[in-house]
Amino acid sequence: MIEVDEIDVSYGNIQVLWDLSFHISEEDSVVAIVGPNGAGKSTLLRVMSGLHPVDDGRVTAWGEDVAGMDPSEVVRQGFVHVSEERNLFGDMTVRENLEMGAYTKRAELRETMREVFELFPILEERQEQRAGSMSGGQQQMLAIGRGLMARPKILALDEPSEGLAPQITTRVFEKIEEISDEVTVLLVEQHVHKALGLAERAYLLENGEMVTEDTGAALLESEHIKQAYL
Ligand SMILES: Nc1ncnc2c1ncn2[C@@H]1O[C@H](COP(=O)(O)OP(=O)(O)O)[C@@H](O)[C@H]1O
Ligand SMILES: [Mg+2]
């Protein structure tokens, strides 16, 4: 369970998140945060991961204050964030990238890799290939697979469809739906339609503020969303 309680967040003296509250737990299947470029979605994920501090308010992961935690400790607790940059090691093989993802869960590495290969057979076929030589869609699958190697309770995916062709995006979303049977997914997307279609609960983030929280279905029907995003 991650609880974000009335946080203010800045870069230098420019404030980008305002009095923002949010929560997600293992009881959730898919929660979406949608909103335009620059709204603060990635910043929120960075704060939840212990990568960026709050000026005010509090973030707790399973009851512990994230402010006092090393980012690897947040991962160990069960929150894993696949960033929008993907951050793969391009010169390393697919298998080596997956192994890196298991740095907090070495003991279960073989078993988890088997599960990841079951979900993404392409990664097993290409396991000796350099990550940097894979297609965009394959790299996104690898980034998600690497996140799963840490055996998260909550997996956050930042713009998983970014830069992918529509057909590939559809495939990635099918995989996300499959993952959500086992692991809670926090989906951050500009691809509003697809994200809200999957999400039970969804938030609209605009200009650093959570402006709406509702079911994904209800947000899809809202006039504001229809006019601004669909
Ligand atoms: N490293 C940074 N330094 C300064 N400003 C940043 C940095 N990263 C993001 N910002 C600014 O913070 C705001 C929120 O950005 P971001 O969290 O990336 O939004 P989103 O993910 O919704 O597109 C934007 O105005 C962006 O320009
Ligand atoms: Mg972003």
PDB file of C-alpha atoms and ligand atoms in Angstrom:
ATOM      1  CA  MET A   1       0.000   0.000   0.000  1.00  0.00           C
ATOM      2  CA  ILE A   2       1.311   3.398  -0.980  1.00  0.00           C
ATOM      3  CA  GLU A   3      -0.268   6.499   0.476  1.00  0.00           C
ATOM      4  CA  VAL A   4       0.502   9.959  -0.827  1.00  0.00           C
ATOM      5  CA  ASP A   5      -0.802  12.561   1.552  1.00  0.00           C
ATOM      6  CA  GLU A   6      -1.087  16.214   0.532  1.00  0.00           C
ATOM      7  CA  ILE A   7       2.333  16.559  -1.061  1.00  0.00           C
ATOM      8  CA  ASP A   8       3.965  19.633  -2.530  1.00  0.00           C
ATOM      9  CA  VAL A   9       6.902  18.924  -4.848  1.00  0.00           C
ATOM     10  CA  SER A  10       9.301  21.217  -6.711  1.00  0.00           C
ATOM     11  CA  TYR A  11      12.317  21.269  -8.950  1.00  0.00           C
ATOM     12  CA  GLY A  12      14.480  24.038  -7.529  1.00  0.00           C
ATOM     13  CA  ASN A  13      12.077  26.854  -6.781  1.00  0.00           C
ATOM     14  CA  ILE A  14       9.471  25.788  -9.346  1.00  0.00           C
ATOM     15  CA  GLN A  15       6.607  23.917  -7.721  1.00  0.00           C
ATOM     16  CA  VAL A  16       5.096  21.183  -9.927  1.00  0.00           C
ATOM     17  CA  LEU A  17       2.803  19.164  -7.598  1.00  0.00           C
ATOM     18  CA  TRP A  18       0.281  20.911  -5.361  1.00  0.00           C
ATOM     19  CA  ASP A  19      -1.323  19.434  -2.259  1.00  0.00           C
ATOM     20  CA  LEU A  20      -1.650  16.115  -4.046  1.00  0.00           C
ATOM     21  CA  SER A  21      -3.141  12.998  -2.455  1.00  0.00           C
ATOM     22  CA  PHE A  22      -3.304   9.523  -3.947  1.00  0.00           C
ATOM     23  CA  HIS A  23      -3.334   5.922  -2.810  1.00  0.00           C
ATOM     24  CA  ILE A  24      -2.978   2.467  -4.271  1.00  0.00           C
ATOM     25  CA  SER A  25      -2.920  -0.957  -2.672  1.00  0.00           C
ATOM     26  CA  GLU A  26      -2.635  -4.632  -3.535  1.00  0.00           C
ATOM     27  CA  GLU A  27      -6.449  -4.787  -3.467  1.00  0.00           C
ATOM     28  CA  ASP A  28      -6.476  -2.704  -6.668  1.00  0.00           C
ATOM     29  CA  SER A  29      -6.142  -4.374 -10.045  1.00  0.00           C
ATOM     30  CA  VAL A  30      -5.385  -1.445 -12.372  1.00  0.00           C
ATOM     31  CA  VAL A  31      -5.304   2.206 -11.314  1.00  0.00           C
ATOM     32  CA  ALA A  32      -4.666   4.816 -13.994  1.00  0.00           C
ATOM     33  CA  ILE A  33      -3.310   8.329 -13.801  1.00  0.00           C
ATOM     34  CA  VAL A  34      -3.947  10.259 -16.982  1.00  0.00           C
ATOM     35  CA  GLY A  35      -3.249  13.833 -17.928  1.00  0.00           C
ATOM     36  CA  PRO A  36      -1.397  15.975 -20.428  1.00  0.00           C
ATOM     37  CA  ASN A  37       2.323  16.235 -20.974  1.00  0.00           C
ATOM     38  CA  GLY A  38       3.949  18.214 -18.169  1.00  0.00           C
ATOM     39  CA  ALA A  39       1.120  17.630 -15.666  1.00  0.00           C
ATOM     40  CA  GLY A  40       3.457  15.984 -13.151  1.00  0.00           C
ATOM     41  CA  LYS A  41       2.694  12.285 -13.647  1.00  0.00           C
ATOM     42  CA  SER A  42       6.322  11.137 -13.865  1.00  0.00           C
ATOM     43  CA  THR A  43       7.274  13.389 -10.982  1.00  0.00           C
ATOM     44  CA  LEU A  44       4.661  11.707  -8.798  1.00  0.00           C
ATOM     45  CA  LEU A  45       6.104   8.289  -9.659  1.00  0.00           C
ATOM     46  CA  ARG A  46       9.620   9.512  -8.858  1.00  0.00           C
ATOM     47  CA  VAL A  47       8.466  10.775  -5.478  1.00  0.00           C
ATOM     48  CA  MET A  48       6.687   7.485  -4.733  1.00  0.00           C
ATOM     49  CA  SER A  49       9.906   5.634  -5.641  1.00  0.00           C
ATOM     50  CA  GLY A  50      12.014   7.692  -3.241  1.00  0.00           C
ATOM     51  CA  LEU A  51      13.889   9.327  -6.121  1.00  0.00           C
ATOM     52  CA  HIS A  52      12.681  12.869  -5.496  1.00  0.00           C
ATOM     53  CA  PRO A  53      11.854  14.603  -2.195  1.00  0.00           C
ATOM     54  CA  VAL A  54       8.657  16.289  -1.081  1.00  0.00           C
ATOM     55  CA  ASP A  55       8.605  19.869   0.234  1.00  0.00           C
ATOM     56  CA  ASP A  56       5.557  19.167   2.328  1.00  0.00           C
ATOM     57  CA  GLY A  57       3.189  16.273   3.007  1.00  0.00           C
ATOM     58  CA  ARG A  58       4.131  12.630   3.254  1.00  0.00           C
ATOM     59  CA  VAL A  59       4.480   9.446   1.224  1.00  0.00           C
ATOM     60  CA  THR A  60       4.352   6.091   2.971  1.00  0.00           C
ATOM     61  CA  ALA A  61       4.991   2.639   1.522  1.00  0.00           C
ATOM     62  CA  TRP A  62       3.456  -0.094   3.630  1.00  0.00           C
ATOM     63  CA  GLY A  63       3.381   2.278   6.574  1.00  0.00           C
ATOM     64  CA  GLU A  64       6.971   3.480   6.330  1.00  0.00           C
ATOM     65  CA  ASP A  65       7.917   7.003   5.370  1.00  0.00           C
ATOM     66  CA  VAL A  66       9.517   6.927   1.902  1.00  0.00           C
ATOM     67  CA  ALA A  67      11.477  10.110   2.754  1.00  0.00           C
ATOM     68  CA  GLY A  68      13.795   8.075   4.958  1.00  0.00           C
ATOM     69  CA  MET A  69      14.179   5.194   2.538  1.00  0.00           C
ATOM     70  CA  ASP A  70      16.761   4.362  -0.084  1.00  0.00           C
ATOM     71  CA  PRO A  71      15.060   3.809  -3.498  1.00  0.00           C
ATOM     72  CA  SER A  72      16.178   0.168  -3.428  1.00  0.00           C
ATOM     73  CA  GLU A  73      14.313  -0.237  -0.141  1.00  0.00           C
ATOM     74  CA  VAL A  74      11.093   0.965  -1.802  1.00  0.00           C
ATOM     75  CA  VAL A  75      11.656  -1.700  -4.479  1.00  0.00           C
ATOM     76  CA  ARG A  76      12.267  -4.315  -1.810  1.00  0.00           C
ATOM     77  CA  GLN A  77       9.029  -3.327  -0.078  1.00  0.00           C
ATOM     78  CA  GLY A  78       7.149  -4.043  -3.308  1.00  0.00           C
ATOM     79  CA  PHE A  79       6.821  -0.858  -5.371  1.00  0.00           C
ATOM     80  CA  VAL A  80       8.588  -1.012  -8.735  1.00  0.00           C
ATOM     81  CA  HIS A  81       8.493   1.778 -11.275  1.00  0.00           C
ATOM     82  CA  VAL A  82       9.317   1.262 -14.963  1.00  0.00           C
ATOM     83  CA  SER A  83      10.316   4.757 -16.033  1.00  0.00           C
ATOM     84  CA  GLU A  84       9.340   6.347 -19.319  1.00  0.00           C
ATOM     85  CA  GLU A  85      12.978   6.336 -20.449  1.00  0.00           C
ATOM     86  CA  ARG A  86      12.992   2.525 -19.943  1.00  0.00           C
ATOM     87  CA  ASN A  87      16.672   2.764 -18.919  1.00  0.00           C
ATOM     88  CA  LEU A  88      17.719  -0.533 -20.419  1.00  0.00           C
ATOM     89  CA  PHE A  89      21.386  -1.476 -20.590  1.00  0.00           C
ATOM     90  CA  GLY A  90      21.641  -1.440 -24.381  1.00  0.00           C
ATOM     91  CA  ASP A  91      24.987  -3.221 -24.599  1.00  0.00           C
ATOM     92  CA  MET A  92      23.904  -6.003 -22.296  1.00  0.00           C
ATOM     93  CA  THR A  93      21.836  -8.995 -23.359  1.00  0.00           C
ATOM     94  CA  VAL A  94      18.155  -9.428 -22.708  1.00  0.00           C
ATOM     95  CA  ARG A  95      18.936 -12.042 -20.059  1.00  0.00           C
ATOM     96  CA  GLU A  96      21.481  -9.802 -18.322  1.00  0.00           C
ATOM     97  CA  ASN A  97      18.956  -6.956 -18.219  1.00  0.00           C
ATOM     98  CA  LEU A  98      16.415  -9.270 -16.608  1.00  0.00           C
ATOM     99  CA  GLU A  99      18.988 -10.444 -14.082  1.00  0.00           C
ATOM    100  CA  MET A 100      19.684  -6.817 -13.127  1.00  0.00           C
ATOM    101  CA  GLY A 101      15.994  -6.405 -12.339  1.00  0.00           C
ATOM    102  CA  ALA A 102      16.226  -9.124  -9.706  1.00  0.00           C
ATOM    103  CA  TYR A 103      18.818  -7.319  -7.581  1.00  0.00           C
ATOM    104  CA  THR A 104      16.491  -7.279  -4.574  1.00  0.00           C
ATOM    105  CA  LYS A 105      15.188 -10.813  -5.139  1.00  0.00           C
ATOM    106  CA  ARG A 106      18.238 -12.918  -6.100  1.00  0.00           C
ATOM    107  CA  ALA A 107      16.973 -16.085  -4.440  1.00  0.00           C
ATOM    108  CA  GLU A 108      13.898 -16.293  -6.666  1.00  0.00           C
ATOM    109  CA  LEU A 109      15.695 -15.253  -9.861  1.00  0.00           C
ATOM    110  CA  ARG A 110      15.332 -18.509 -11.826  1.00  0.00           C
ATOM    111  CA  GLU A 111      11.696 -18.988 -10.960  1.00  0.00           C
ATOM    112  CA  THR A 112      10.796 -15.366 -11.725  1.00  0.00           C
ATOM    113  CA  MET A 113      12.629 -15.468 -15.036  1.00  0.00           C
ATOM    114  CA  ARG A 114      10.627 -18.543 -16.009  1.00  0.00           C
ATOM    115  CA  GLU A 115       7.433 -16.613 -15.274  1.00  0.00           C
ATOM    116  CA  VAL A 116       8.621 -13.591 -17.256  1.00  0.00           C
ATOM    117  CA  PHE A 117       9.538 -15.834 -20.219  1.00  0.00           C
ATOM    118  CA  GLU A 118       6.075 -17.395 -20.050  1.00  0.00           C
ATOM    119  CA  LEU A 119       4.500 -13.943 -20.242  1.00  0.00           C
ATOM    120  CA  PHE A 120       6.901 -12.698 -22.946  1.00  0.00           C
ATOM    121  CA  PRO A 121       8.105 -15.663 -25.064  1.00  0.00           C
ATOM    122  CA  ILE A 122       9.966 -13.221 -27.321  1.00  0.00           C
ATOM    123  CA  LEU A 123      12.329 -12.416 -24.433  1.00  0.00           C
ATOM    124  CA  GLU A 124      13.219 -16.083 -24.065  1.00  0.00           C
ATOM    125  CA  GLU A 125      13.844 -16.414 -27.801  1.00  0.00           C
ATOM    126  CA  ARG A 126      16.001 -13.291 -27.793  1.00  0.00           C
ATOM    127  CA  GLN A 127      17.684 -13.781 -24.432  1.00  0.00           C
ATOM    128  CA  GLU A 128      21.221 -13.643 -25.847  1.00  0.00           C
ATOM    129  CA  GLN A 129      20.532 -10.632 -28.047  1.00  0.00           C
ATOM    130  CA  ARG A 130      21.781  -7.151 -27.137  1.00  0.00           C
ATOM    131  CA  ALA A 131      18.899  -5.171 -25.631  1.00  0.00           C
ATOM    132  CA  GLY A 132      19.798  -2.133 -27.744  1.00  0.00           C
ATOM    133  CA  SER A 133      19.272  -4.069 -30.968  1.00  0.00           C
ATOM    134  CA  MET A 134      15.654  -4.992 -30.195  1.00  0.00           C
ATOM    135  CA  SER A 135      12.632  -3.157 -31.641  1.00  0.00           C
ATOM    136  CA  GLY A 136      10.824  -0.486 -29.626  1.00  0.00           C
ATOM    137  CA  GLY A 137       7.993  -2.830 -28.688  1.00  0.00           C
ATOM    138  CA  GLN A 138      10.403  -5.570 -27.622  1.00  0.00           C
ATOM    139  CA  GLN A 139      12.377  -3.080 -25.532  1.00  0.00           C
ATOM    140  CA  GLN A 140       9.188  -2.017 -23.770  1.00  0.00           C
ATOM    141  CA  MET A 141       8.373  -5.678 -23.036  1.00  0.00           C
ATOM    142  CA  LEU A 142      11.911  -6.103 -21.704  1.00  0.00           C
ATOM    143  CA  ALA A 143      11.567  -3.031 -19.493  1.00  0.00           C
ATOM    144  CA  ILE A 144       8.309  -4.391 -18.074  1.00  0.00           C
ATOM    145  CA  GLY A 145       9.846  -7.858 -17.696  1.00  0.00           C
ATOM    146  CA  ARG A 146      12.795  -6.373 -15.853  1.00  0.00           C
ATOM    147  CA  GLY A 147      10.381  -4.616 -13.496  1.00  0.00           C
ATOM    148  CA  LEU A 148       8.618  -7.906 -12.820  1.00  0.00           C
ATOM    149  CA  MET A 149      11.953  -9.530 -11.931  1.00  0.00           C
ATOM    150  CA  ALA A 150      11.815  -7.576  -8.645  1.00  0.00           C
ATOM    151  CA  ARG A 151       8.557  -9.409  -7.817  1.00  0.00           C
ATOM    152  CA  PRO A 152       6.576  -6.212  -7.161  1.00  0.00           C
ATOM    153  CA  LYS A 153       3.293  -6.033  -5.318  1.00  0.00           C
ATOM    154  CA  ILE A 154       2.595  -2.827  -7.256  1.00  0.00           C
ATOM    155  CA  LEU A 155       4.107  -2.259 -10.711  1.00  0.00           C
ATOM    156  CA  ALA A 156       4.031   1.301 -12.017  1.00  0.00           C
ATOM    157  CA  LEU A 157       4.360   1.751 -15.771  1.00  0.00           C
ATOM    158  CA  ASP A 158       5.151   5.245 -17.011  1.00  0.00           C
ATOM    159  CA  GLU A 159       3.820   5.761 -20.557  1.00  0.00           C
ATOM    160  CA  PRO A 160       4.318   2.152 -21.697  1.00  0.00           C
ATOM    161  CA  SER A 161       2.868   2.953 -25.118  1.00  0.00           C
ATOM    162  CA  GLU A 162       5.131   5.926 -25.805  1.00  0.00           C
ATOM    163  CA  GLY A 163       6.739   5.768 -29.227  1.00  0.00           C
ATOM    164  CA  LEU A 164       5.058   2.502 -30.190  1.00  0.00           C
ATOM    165  CA  ALA A 165       2.959   1.822 -33.297  1.00  0.00           C
ATOM    166  CA  PRO A 166      -0.778   1.326 -32.605  1.00  0.00           C
ATOM    167  CA  GLN A 167      -0.641  -2.435 -33.191  1.00  0.00           C
ATOM    168  CA  ILE A 168       2.264  -2.853 -30.809  1.00  0.00           C
ATOM    169  CA  THR A 169       0.517  -0.646 -28.265  1.00  0.00           C
ATOM    170  CA  THR A 170      -2.465  -2.995 -28.373  1.00  0.00           C
ATOM    171  CA  ARG A 171      -0.151  -5.952 -27.693  1.00  0.00           C
ATOM    172  CA  VAL A 172       1.507  -4.166 -24.787  1.00  0.00           C
ATOM    173  CA  PHE A 173      -1.891  -3.364 -23.261  1.00  0.00           C
ATOM    174  CA  GLU A 174      -2.936  -7.019 -23.600  1.00  0.00           C
ATOM    175  CA  LYS A 175       0.161  -7.962 -21.632  1.00  0.00           C
ATOM    176  CA  ILE A 176      -0.573  -5.316 -19.002  1.00  0.00           C
ATOM    177  CA  GLU A 177      -4.042  -6.768 -18.562  1.00  0.00           C
ATOM    178  CA  GLU A 178      -2.525 -10.222 -18.142  1.00  0.00           C
ATOM    179  CA  ILE A 179      -0.026  -8.913 -15.569  1.00  0.00           C
ATOM    180  CA  SER A 180      -2.833  -7.271 -13.603  1.00  0.00           C
ATOM    181  CA  ASP A 181      -4.278 -10.723 -12.809  1.00  0.00           C
ATOM    182  CA  GLU A 182      -1.253 -11.256 -10.559  1.00  0.00           C
ATOM    183  CA  VAL A 183       0.183  -7.845  -9.731  1.00  0.00           C
ATOM    184  CA  THR A 184      -1.422  -4.453  -9.065  1.00  0.00           C
ATOM    185  CA  VAL A 185      -0.649  -2.115 -11.956  1.00  0.00           C
ATOM    186  CA  LEU A 186      -0.375   1.654 -11.730  1.00  0.00           C
ATOM    187  CA  LEU A 187      -0.708   2.845 -15.298  1.00  0.00           C
ATOM    188  CA  VAL A 188       0.419   6.341 -16.223  1.00  0.00           C
ATOM    189  CA  GLU A 189      -0.641   7.237 -19.734  1.00  0.00           C
ATOM    190  CA  GLN A 190      -1.334   9.932 -22.263  1.00  0.00           C
ATOM    191  CA  HIS A 191      -3.104   7.183 -24.222  1.00  0.00           C
ATOM    192  CA  VAL A 192      -6.203   8.045 -22.250  1.00  0.00           C
ATOM    193  CA  HIS A 193      -8.763   5.826 -23.937  1.00  0.00           C
ATOM    194  CA  LYS A 194      -6.877   2.561 -23.525  1.00  0.00           C
ATOM    195  CA  ALA A 195      -5.769   3.321 -19.976  1.00  0.00           C
ATOM    196  CA  LEU A 196      -9.238   4.228 -18.742  1.00  0.00           C
ATOM    197  CA  GLY A 197     -10.644   1.134 -20.431  1.00  0.00           C
ATOM    198  CA  LEU A 198      -8.430  -1.050 -18.234  1.00  0.00           C
ATOM    199  CA  ALA A 199      -8.597   0.899 -14.991  1.00  0.00           C
ATOM    200  CA  GLU A 200     -11.037   0.284 -12.181  1.00  0.00           C
ATOM    201  CA  ARG A 201     -10.021   3.524 -10.562  1.00  0.00           C
ATOM    202  CA  ALA A 202      -8.580   6.492 -12.390  1.00  0.00           C
ATOM    203  CA  TYR A 203      -7.278   9.945 -11.663  1.00  0.00           C
ATOM    204  CA  LEU A 204      -6.948  12.975 -13.857  1.00  0.00           C
ATOM    205  CA  LEU A 205      -3.832  15.024 -13.119  1.00  0.00           C
ATOM    206  CA  GLU A 206      -3.629  18.522 -14.596  1.00  0.00           C
ATOM    207  CA  ASN A 207      -1.096  21.248 -13.779  1.00  0.00           C
ATOM    208  CA  GLY A 208       0.196  19.373 -10.765  1.00  0.00           C
ATOM    209  CA  GLU A 209      -3.196  18.802  -9.170  1.00  0.00           C
ATOM    210  CA  MET A 210      -5.463  15.777  -9.016  1.00  0.00           C
ATOM    211  CA  VAL A 211      -8.630  17.243 -10.485  1.00  0.00           C
ATOM    212  CA  THR A 212     -10.831  14.139 -10.624  1.00  0.00           C
ATOM    213  CA  GLU A 213     -10.946  10.636  -9.217  1.00  0.00           C
ATOM    214  CA  ASP A 214     -13.530   8.151 -10.444  1.00  0.00           C
ATOM    215  CA  THR A 215     -13.943   4.732 -12.015  1.00  0.00           C
ATOM    216  CA  GLY A 216     -12.202   4.367 -15.373  1.00  0.00           C
ATOM    217  CA  ALA A 217     -15.584   3.843 -17.032  1.00  0.00           C
ATOM    218  CA  ALA A 218     -17.036   7.021 -15.532  1.00  0.00           C
ATOM    219  CA  LEU A 219     -14.028   9.113 -16.549  1.00  0.00           C
ATOM    220  CA  LEU A 220     -14.298   7.802 -20.106  1.00  0.00           C
ATOM    221  CA  GLU A 221     -17.828   9.179 -20.170  1.00  0.00           C
ATOM    222  CA  SER A 222     -16.990  12.553 -18.602  1.00  0.00           C
ATOM    223  CA  GLU A 223     -17.419  15.589 -20.812  1.00  0.00           C
ATOM    224  CA  HIS A 224     -14.117  17.083 -19.659  1.00  0.00           C
ATOM    225  CA  ILE A 225     -12.170  13.975 -20.680  1.00  0.00           C
ATOM    226  CA  LYS A 226     -14.035  13.622 -23.954  1.00  0.00           C
ATOM    227  CA  GLN A 227     -13.384  17.211 -24.946  1.00  0.00           C
ATOM    228  CA  ALA A 228      -9.776  17.452 -23.842  1.00  0.00           C
ATOM    229  CA  TYR A 229      -8.401  13.973 -24.523  1.00  0.00           C
ATOM    230  CA  LEU A 230     -10.477  11.759 -26.815  1.00  0.00           C
TER     231      LEU A 230
HETATM  232  N1  LIG B   1      14.365  17.275 -13.889  1.00  0.00           N
HETATM  233  C1  LIG B   1      13.546  18.329 -13.971  1.00  0.00           C
HETATM  234  N2  LIG B   1      13.976  19.571 -13.695  1.00  0.00           N
HETATM  235  C2  LIG B   1      13.162  20.642 -13.780  1.00  0.00           C
HETATM  236  N3  LIG B   1      11.863  20.559 -14.110  1.00  0.00           N
HETATM  237  C3  LIG B   1      11.367  19.353 -14.405  1.00  0.00           C
HETATM  238  C4  LIG B   1      12.176  18.168 -14.351  1.00  0.00           C
HETATM  239  N4  LIG B   1      11.403  17.112 -14.679  1.00  0.00           N
HETATM  240  C5  LIG B   1      10.171  17.610 -14.922  1.00  0.00           C
HETATM  241  N5  LIG B   1      10.144  18.951 -14.758  1.00  0.00           N
HETATM  242  C6  LIG B   1       8.966  19.824 -14.915  1.00  0.00           C
HETATM  243  O1  LIG B   1       7.976  19.377 -14.000  1.00  0.00           O
HETATM  244  C7  LIG B   1       6.680  19.419 -14.581  1.00  0.00           C
HETATM  245  C8  LIG B   1       6.079  18.032 -14.529  1.00  0.00           C
HETATM  246  O2  LIG B   1       6.817  17.161 -15.371  1.00  0.00           O
HETATM  247  P1  LIG B   1       6.552  15.610 -15.455  1.00  0.00           P
HETATM  248  O3  LIG B   1       6.415  15.068 -14.091  1.00  0.00           O
HETATM  249  O4  LIG B   1       7.602  15.032 -16.322  1.00  0.00           O
HETATM  250  O5  LIG B   1       5.119  15.571 -16.184  1.00  0.00           O
HETATM  251  P2  LIG B   1       4.426  14.410 -17.023  1.00  0.00           P
HETATM  252  O6  LIG B   1       5.076  13.120 -16.692  1.00  0.00           O
HETATM  253  O7  LIG B   1       2.989  14.472 -16.610  1.00  0.00           O
HETATM  254  O8  LIG B   1       4.599  14.769 -18.467  1.00  0.00           O
HETATM  255  C9  LIG B   1       6.873  19.967 -15.990  1.00  0.00           C
HETATM  256  O9  LIG B   1       6.625  21.334 -15.952  1.00  0.00           O
HETATM  257  C10 LIG B   1       8.331  19.681 -16.279  1.00  0.00           C
HETATM  258  O10 LIG B   1       8.848  20.627 -17.175  1.00  0.00           O
HETATM  259 MG    MG B   2       5.975  11.750 -17.891  1.00  0.00          MG
END
